[in-house]
CSV table of C-alpha atoms in Angstrom, one decimal:
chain,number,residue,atom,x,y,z
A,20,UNK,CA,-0.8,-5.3,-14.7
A,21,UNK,CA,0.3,-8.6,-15.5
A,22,UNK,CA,0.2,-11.7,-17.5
A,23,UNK,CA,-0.6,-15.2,-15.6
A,24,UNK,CA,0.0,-18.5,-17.0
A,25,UNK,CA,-1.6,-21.4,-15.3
A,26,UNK,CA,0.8,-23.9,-15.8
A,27,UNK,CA,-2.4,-26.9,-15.0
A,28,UNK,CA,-3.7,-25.3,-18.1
A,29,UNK,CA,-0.3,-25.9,-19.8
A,30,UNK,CA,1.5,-29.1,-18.6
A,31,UNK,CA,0.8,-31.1,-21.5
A,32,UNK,CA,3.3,-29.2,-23.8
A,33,UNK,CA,6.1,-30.2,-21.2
A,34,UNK,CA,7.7,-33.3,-20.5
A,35,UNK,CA,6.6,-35.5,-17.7
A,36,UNK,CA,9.2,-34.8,-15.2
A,37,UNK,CA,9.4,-30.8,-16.0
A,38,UNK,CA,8.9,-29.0,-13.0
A,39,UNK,CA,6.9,-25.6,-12.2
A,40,UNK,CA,10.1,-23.1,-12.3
A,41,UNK,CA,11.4,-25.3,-16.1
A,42,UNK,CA,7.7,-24.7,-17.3
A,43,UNK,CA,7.9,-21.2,-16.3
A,44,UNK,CA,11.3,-20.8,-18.0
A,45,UNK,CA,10.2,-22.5,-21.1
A,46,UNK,CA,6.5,-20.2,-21.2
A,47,UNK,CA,8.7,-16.2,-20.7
A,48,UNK,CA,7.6,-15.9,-17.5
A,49,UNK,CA,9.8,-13.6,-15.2
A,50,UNK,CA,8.4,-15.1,-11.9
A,51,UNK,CA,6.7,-18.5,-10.7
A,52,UNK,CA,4.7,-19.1,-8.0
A,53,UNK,CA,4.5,-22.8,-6.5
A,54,UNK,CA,4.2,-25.0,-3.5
A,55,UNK,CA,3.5,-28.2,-2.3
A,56,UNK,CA,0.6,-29.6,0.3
A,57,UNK,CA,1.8,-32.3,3.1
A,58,UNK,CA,0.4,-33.8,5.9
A,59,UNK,CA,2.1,-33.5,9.2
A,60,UNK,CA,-0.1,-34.5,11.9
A,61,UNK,CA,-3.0,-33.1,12.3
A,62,UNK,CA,-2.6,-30.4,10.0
A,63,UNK,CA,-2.4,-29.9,6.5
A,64,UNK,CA,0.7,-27.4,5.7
A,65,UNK,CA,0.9,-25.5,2.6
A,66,UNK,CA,4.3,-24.2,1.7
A,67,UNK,CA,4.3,-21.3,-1.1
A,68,UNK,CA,7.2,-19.3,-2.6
A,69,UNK,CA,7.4,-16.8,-5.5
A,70,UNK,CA,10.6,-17.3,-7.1
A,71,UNK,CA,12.6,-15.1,-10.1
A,72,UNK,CA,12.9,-17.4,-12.9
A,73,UNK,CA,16.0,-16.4,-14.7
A,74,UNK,CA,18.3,-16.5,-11.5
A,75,UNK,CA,16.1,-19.2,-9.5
A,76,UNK,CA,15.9,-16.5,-6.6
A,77,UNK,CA,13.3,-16.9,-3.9
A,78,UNK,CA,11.7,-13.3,-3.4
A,79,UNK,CA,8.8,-14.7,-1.1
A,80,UNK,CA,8.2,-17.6,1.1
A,81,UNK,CA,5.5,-18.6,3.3
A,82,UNK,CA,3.6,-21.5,5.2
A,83,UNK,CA,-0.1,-22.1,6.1
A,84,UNK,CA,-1.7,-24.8,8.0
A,85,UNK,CA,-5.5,-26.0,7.7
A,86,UNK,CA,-6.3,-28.9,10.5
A,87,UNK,CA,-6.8,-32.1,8.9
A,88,UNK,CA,-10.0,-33.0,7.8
A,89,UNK,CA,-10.9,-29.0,7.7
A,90,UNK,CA,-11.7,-29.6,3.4
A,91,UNK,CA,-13.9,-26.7,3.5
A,92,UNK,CA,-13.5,-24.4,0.6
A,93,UNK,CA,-14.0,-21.5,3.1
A,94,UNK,CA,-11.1,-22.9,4.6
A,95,UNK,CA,-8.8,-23.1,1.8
A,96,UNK,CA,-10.8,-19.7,0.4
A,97,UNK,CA,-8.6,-18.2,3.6
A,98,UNK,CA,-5.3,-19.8,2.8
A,99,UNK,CA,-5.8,-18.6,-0.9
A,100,UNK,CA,-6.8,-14.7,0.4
A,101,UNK,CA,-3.8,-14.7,2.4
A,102,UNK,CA,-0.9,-16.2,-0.5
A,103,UNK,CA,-2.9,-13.7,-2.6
A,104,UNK,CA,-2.5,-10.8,-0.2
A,105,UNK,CA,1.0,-11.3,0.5
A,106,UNK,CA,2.3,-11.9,-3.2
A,107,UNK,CA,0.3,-9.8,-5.5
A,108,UNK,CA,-0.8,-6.8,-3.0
A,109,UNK,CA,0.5,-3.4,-4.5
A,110,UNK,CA,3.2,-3.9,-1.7
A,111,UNK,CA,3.4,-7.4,-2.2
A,112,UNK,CA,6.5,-9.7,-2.9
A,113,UNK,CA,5.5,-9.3,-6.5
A,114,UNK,CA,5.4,-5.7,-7.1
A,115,UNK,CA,8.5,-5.2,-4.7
A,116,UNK,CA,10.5,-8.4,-6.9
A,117,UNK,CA,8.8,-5.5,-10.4
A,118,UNK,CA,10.7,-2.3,-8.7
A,119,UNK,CA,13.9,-3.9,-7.8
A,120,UNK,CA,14.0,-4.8,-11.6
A,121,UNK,CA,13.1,-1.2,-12.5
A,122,UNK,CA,15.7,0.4,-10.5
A,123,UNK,CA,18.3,0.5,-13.0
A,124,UNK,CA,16.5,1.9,-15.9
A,125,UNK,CA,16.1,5.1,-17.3
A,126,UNK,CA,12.7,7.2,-16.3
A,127,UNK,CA,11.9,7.7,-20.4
A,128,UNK,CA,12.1,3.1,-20.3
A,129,UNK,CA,10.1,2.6,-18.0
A,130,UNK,CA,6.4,1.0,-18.2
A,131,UNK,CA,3.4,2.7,-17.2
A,132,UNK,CA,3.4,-0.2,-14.1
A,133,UNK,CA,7.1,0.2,-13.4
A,134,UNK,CA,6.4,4.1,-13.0
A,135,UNK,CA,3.7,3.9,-10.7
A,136,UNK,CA,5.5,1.0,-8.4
A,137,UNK,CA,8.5,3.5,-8.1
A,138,UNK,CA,5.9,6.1,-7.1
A,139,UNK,CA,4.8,3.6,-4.6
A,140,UNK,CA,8.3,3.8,-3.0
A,141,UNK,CA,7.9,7.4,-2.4
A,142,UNK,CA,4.8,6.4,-0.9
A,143,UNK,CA,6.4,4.4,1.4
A,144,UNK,CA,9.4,7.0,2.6
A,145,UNK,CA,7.4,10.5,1.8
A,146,UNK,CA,10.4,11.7,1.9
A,147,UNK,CA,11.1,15.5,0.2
A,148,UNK,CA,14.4,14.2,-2.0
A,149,UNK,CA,11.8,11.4,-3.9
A,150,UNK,CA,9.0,13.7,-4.8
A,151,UNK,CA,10.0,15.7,-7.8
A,152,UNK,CA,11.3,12.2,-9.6
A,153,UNK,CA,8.2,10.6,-8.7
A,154,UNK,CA,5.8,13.1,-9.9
A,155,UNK,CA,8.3,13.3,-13.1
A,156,UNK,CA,7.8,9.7,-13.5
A,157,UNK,CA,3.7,9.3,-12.8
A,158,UNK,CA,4.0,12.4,-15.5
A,159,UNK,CA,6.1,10.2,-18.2
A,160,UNK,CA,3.4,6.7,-17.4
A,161,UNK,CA,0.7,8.6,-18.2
A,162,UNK,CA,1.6,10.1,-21.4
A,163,UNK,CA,2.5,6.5,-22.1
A,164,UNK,CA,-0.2,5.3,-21.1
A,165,UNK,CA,-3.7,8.1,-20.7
A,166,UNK,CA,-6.1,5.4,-19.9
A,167,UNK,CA,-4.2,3.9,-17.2
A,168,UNK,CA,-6.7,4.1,-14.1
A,169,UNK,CA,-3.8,3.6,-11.0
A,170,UNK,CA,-1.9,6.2,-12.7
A,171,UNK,CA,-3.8,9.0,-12.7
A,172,UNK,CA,-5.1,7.7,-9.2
A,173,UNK,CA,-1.0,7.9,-8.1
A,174,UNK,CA,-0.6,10.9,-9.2
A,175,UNK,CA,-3.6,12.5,-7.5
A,176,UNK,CA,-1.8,11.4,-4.2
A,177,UNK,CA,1.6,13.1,-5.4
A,178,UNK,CA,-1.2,16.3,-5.5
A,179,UNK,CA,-2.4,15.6,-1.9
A,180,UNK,CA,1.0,14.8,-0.1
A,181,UNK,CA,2.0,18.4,-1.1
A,182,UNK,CA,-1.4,20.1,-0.9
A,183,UNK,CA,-1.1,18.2,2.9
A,184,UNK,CA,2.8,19.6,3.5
A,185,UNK,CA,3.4,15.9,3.2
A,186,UNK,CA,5.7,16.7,0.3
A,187,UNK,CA,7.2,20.2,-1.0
A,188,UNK,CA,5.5,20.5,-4.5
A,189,UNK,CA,5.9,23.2,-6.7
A,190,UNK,CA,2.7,22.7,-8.6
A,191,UNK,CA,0.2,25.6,-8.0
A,192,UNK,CA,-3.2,25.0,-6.7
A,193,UNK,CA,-2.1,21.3,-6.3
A,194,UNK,CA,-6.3,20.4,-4.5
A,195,UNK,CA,-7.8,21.6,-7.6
A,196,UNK,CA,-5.0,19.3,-9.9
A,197,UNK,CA,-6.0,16.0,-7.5
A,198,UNK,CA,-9.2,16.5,-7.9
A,199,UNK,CA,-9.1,16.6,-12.2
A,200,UNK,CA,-6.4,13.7,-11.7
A,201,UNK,CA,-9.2,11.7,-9.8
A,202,UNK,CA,-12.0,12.0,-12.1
A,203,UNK,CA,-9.3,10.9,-14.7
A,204,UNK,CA,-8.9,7.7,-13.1
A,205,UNK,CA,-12.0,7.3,-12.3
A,206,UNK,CA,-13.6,8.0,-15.8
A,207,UNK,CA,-10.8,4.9,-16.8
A,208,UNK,CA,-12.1,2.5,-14.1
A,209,UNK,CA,-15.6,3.5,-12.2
A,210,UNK,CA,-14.4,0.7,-9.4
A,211,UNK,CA,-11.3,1.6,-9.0
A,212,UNK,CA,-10.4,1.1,-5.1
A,213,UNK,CA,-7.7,3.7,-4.9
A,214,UNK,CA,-9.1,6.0,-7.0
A,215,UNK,CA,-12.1,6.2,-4.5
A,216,UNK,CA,-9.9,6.4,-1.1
A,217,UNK,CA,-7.8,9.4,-2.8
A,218,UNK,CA,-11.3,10.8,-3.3
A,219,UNK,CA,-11.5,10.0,0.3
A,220,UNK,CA,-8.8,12.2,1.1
A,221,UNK,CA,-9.5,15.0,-0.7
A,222,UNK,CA,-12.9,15.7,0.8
A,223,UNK,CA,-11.5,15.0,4.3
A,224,UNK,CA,-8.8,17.7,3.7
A,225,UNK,CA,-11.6,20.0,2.5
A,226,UNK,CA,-13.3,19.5,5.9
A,227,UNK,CA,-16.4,16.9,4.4
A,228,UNK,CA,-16.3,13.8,6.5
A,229,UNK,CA,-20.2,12.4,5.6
A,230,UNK,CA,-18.2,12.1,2.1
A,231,UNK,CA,-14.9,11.1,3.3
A,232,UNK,CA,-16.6,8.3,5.1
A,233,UNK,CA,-19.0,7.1,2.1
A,234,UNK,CA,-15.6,7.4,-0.2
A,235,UNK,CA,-13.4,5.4,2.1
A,236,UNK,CA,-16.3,2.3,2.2
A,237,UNK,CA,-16.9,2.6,-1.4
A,238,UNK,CA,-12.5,1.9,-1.7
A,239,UNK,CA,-13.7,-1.4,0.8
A,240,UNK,CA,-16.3,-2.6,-1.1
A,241,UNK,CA,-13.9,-2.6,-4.7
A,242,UNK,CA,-10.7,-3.2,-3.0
A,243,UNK,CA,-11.3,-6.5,-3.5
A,244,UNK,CA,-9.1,-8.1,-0.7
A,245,UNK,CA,-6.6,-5.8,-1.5
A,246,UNK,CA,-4.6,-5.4,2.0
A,247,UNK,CA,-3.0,-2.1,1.1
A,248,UNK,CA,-7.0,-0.3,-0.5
A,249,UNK,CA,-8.8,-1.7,3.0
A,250,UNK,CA,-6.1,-0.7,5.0
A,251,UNK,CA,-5.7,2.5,4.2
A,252,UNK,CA,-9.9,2.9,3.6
A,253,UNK,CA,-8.7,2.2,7.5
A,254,UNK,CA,-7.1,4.7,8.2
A,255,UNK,CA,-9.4,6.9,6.4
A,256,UNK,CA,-12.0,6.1,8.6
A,257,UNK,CA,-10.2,6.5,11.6
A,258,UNK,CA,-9.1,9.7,11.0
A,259,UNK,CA,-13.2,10.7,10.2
A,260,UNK,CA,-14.0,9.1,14.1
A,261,UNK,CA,-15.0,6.1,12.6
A,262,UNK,CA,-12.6,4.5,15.2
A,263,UNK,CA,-13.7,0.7,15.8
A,264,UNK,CA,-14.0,0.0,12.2
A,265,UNK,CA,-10.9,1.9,11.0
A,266,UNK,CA,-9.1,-0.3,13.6
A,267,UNK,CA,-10.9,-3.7,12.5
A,268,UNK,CA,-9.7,-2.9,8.8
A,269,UNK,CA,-6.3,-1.7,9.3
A,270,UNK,CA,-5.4,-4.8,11.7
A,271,UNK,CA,-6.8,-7.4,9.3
A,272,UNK,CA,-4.4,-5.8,6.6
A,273,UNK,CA,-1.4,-5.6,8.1
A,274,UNK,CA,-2.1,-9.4,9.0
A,275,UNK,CA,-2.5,-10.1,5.6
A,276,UNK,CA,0.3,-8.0,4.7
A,277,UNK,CA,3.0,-6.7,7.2
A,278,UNK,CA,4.9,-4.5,4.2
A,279,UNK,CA,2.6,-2.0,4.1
A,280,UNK,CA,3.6,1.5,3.9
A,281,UNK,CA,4.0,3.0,7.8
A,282,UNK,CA,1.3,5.9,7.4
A,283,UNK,CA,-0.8,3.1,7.4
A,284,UNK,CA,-0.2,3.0,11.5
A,285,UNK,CA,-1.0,6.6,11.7
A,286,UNK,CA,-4.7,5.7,11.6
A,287,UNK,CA,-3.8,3.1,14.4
A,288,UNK,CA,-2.5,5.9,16.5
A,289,UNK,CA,-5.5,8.3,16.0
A,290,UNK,CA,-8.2,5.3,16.5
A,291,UNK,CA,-6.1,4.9,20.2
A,292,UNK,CA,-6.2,8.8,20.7
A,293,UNK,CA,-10.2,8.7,19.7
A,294,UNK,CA,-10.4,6.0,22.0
A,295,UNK,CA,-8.6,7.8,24.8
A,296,UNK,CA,-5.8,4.8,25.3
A,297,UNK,CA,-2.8,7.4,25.2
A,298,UNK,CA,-0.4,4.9,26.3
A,299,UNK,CA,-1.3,2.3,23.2
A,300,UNK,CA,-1.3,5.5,21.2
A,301,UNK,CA,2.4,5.6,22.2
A,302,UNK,CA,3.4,2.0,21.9
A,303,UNK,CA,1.6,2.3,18.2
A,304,UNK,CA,3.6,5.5,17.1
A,305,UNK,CA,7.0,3.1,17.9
A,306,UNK,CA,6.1,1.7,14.9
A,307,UNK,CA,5.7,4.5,12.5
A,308,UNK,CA,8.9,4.0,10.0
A,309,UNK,CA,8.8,7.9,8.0
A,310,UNK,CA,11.5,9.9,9.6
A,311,UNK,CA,11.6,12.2,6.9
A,312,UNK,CA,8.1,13.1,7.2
A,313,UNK,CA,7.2,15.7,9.7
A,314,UNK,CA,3.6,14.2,10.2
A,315,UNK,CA,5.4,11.3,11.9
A,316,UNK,CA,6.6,13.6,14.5
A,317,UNK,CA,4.1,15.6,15.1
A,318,UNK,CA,1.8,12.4,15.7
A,319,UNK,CA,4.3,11.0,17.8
A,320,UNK,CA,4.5,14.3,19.9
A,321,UNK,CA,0.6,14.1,20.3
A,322,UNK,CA,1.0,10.9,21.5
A,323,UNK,CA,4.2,11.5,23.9
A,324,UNK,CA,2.6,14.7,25.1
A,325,UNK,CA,-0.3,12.9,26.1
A,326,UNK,CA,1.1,9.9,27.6
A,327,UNK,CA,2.9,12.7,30.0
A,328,UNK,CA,6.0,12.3,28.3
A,329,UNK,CA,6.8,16.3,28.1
A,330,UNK,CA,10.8,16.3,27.1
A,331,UNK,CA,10.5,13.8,24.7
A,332,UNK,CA,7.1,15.3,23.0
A,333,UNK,CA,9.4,18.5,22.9
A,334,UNK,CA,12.0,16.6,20.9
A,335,UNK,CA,9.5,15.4,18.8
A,336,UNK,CA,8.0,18.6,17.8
A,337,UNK,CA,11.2,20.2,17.4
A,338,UNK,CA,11.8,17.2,14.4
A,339,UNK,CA,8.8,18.2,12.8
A,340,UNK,CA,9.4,22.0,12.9
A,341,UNK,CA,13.3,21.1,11.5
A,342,UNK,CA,11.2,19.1,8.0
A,343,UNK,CA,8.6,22.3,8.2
A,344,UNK,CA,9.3,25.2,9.6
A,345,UNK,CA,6.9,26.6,8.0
């Protein structure tokens, strides 16, 4: 979705003493990403940050260490996975620093990538009062832009969330829409990642797991160290009793990147409850962060009620029935 300039390919227009944020300035570019290498001991430290060019703004900053003498490229391979992970995930730095800049403009000015990161902050709250303007906006990217493979993939979620009673839709036979909005995005881009785990998700809510699973490690294989595609090809599997390596996957995401989405921890919860560990179950549910979803209550009810926690599963439920009473 976006243009990178190497500035190594580029220093020679600049003066000797320009520096990476004046070369960005000078080239258009709205962001620059740059660090420096030291010693310090016996490590090697690598200090990155991803700043906003115009206003000189740091949106990201971060610092890895390699031991000294450690000049393996598998090594620096690692360092390089984990600044990618954290800046340019779909809930990186990067496509946060894109949405912030968004915010303020009308729906009908937006770009097909500004529409589908301010769907991703639905995706992130699931909350009823987003939906309508999110589906409105995936609507408005895609006429912009038919071909756009993450679009139509987007919008096939917006289908599920309220074919799940994850969102109130008004859409009629909203299974039938994600499933055309999927072969959409997948006619675009056969490899798209998250066009496969919403494929994923669609044939676990139609009660076929065997396909559920081989969707959700097709979206690993083509996620291509995507945090946010492995994790939730993680919570996928989880939820299909595929509990060790739903687990493995979702914990190596949110090391790489701690801002994903909290229905990501859901599959944590139901990997403890497969498991039997209702008391980790418990501790993992603290950390689900969608009050105005009513599948974050339930869950945490589950996991309350089985940890022999009766009043407060009560409570729980009692949330969930206030968001769907139905």
């Amino acid at each position: 979705w976006f243009e990178v300039i190497d500035l190594a390919a580029v220093r020679g227009r600049f003066a000797g003493g320009s520096g990476p944020l004046e070369m960005a300035a000078e080239s258009s570019a709205d962001f620059c990403l740059s660090g420096t290498v030291r010693r310090q001991g016996g490590l090697l430290r690598t200090s990155v940050q991803l700043v906003e060019t115009s206003r000189g703004k740091v949106l990201w900053a971060g610092e890895f260490d390699l031991r000294a003498g450690d000049e393996r490229v598998s090594a620096f391979d690692g360092v390089t996975r984990r600044i990618g992970a954290a800046v340019g995930d779909i809930f990186g730095a990067l496509a946060g620093a894109v949405w912030q800049r968004a915010r303020g403009k009308p729906p009908e000015n937006l770009s097909a990538c500004e529409a589908v990161l301010c769907n991703l902050r639905y995706q992130s709250q699931l909350a009823d009062g987003q939906y309508a303007s999110a589906m409105e906006t995936a609507k408005r990217a895609l006429a912009a832009d038919p071909e756009f493979a993450w679009g139509w993939a987007a919008m096939a979620t917006l289908h599920l969330d309220n074919y799940a009673h994850v969102a109130r839709g008004s859409e009629r036979k909203p299974a039938e829409a994600a499933m055309e909005c999927i072969g959409r995005a997948l006619k675009a881009d056969p490899e798209n990642a998250f066009a496969h785990w919403t494929f994923g998700l669609y044939q676990l809510m139609n009660g076929r797991i065997d396909e559920a699973i081989e969707a959700a490690e097709r979206t690993v294989n083509h996620a291509r160290g995507s945090p946010f595609e492995a994790g939730a090809a993680g919570a996928l599997l989880s939820v299909t009793g595929n509990h060790t390596r739903g687990r493995q996957l979702i914990d190596e995401a949110l090391e790489l990147n701690p801002r994903l989405p909290g229905w990501i921890h859901w599959g944590r919860a139901i990997s403890d409850f497969g498991r039997g560990d209702f008391r980790t179950a418990l501790a993992t549910s603290e950390r689900f962060s969608l009050p105005d979803c009513f599948w974050d209550h339930l869950l945490r009810a589950a996991a309350l009620g089985h940890a022999g926690e009766t009043e407060q599963a009560r409570g729980a439920v009692q949330q969930a029935r206030r968001l769907r009473p139905e």
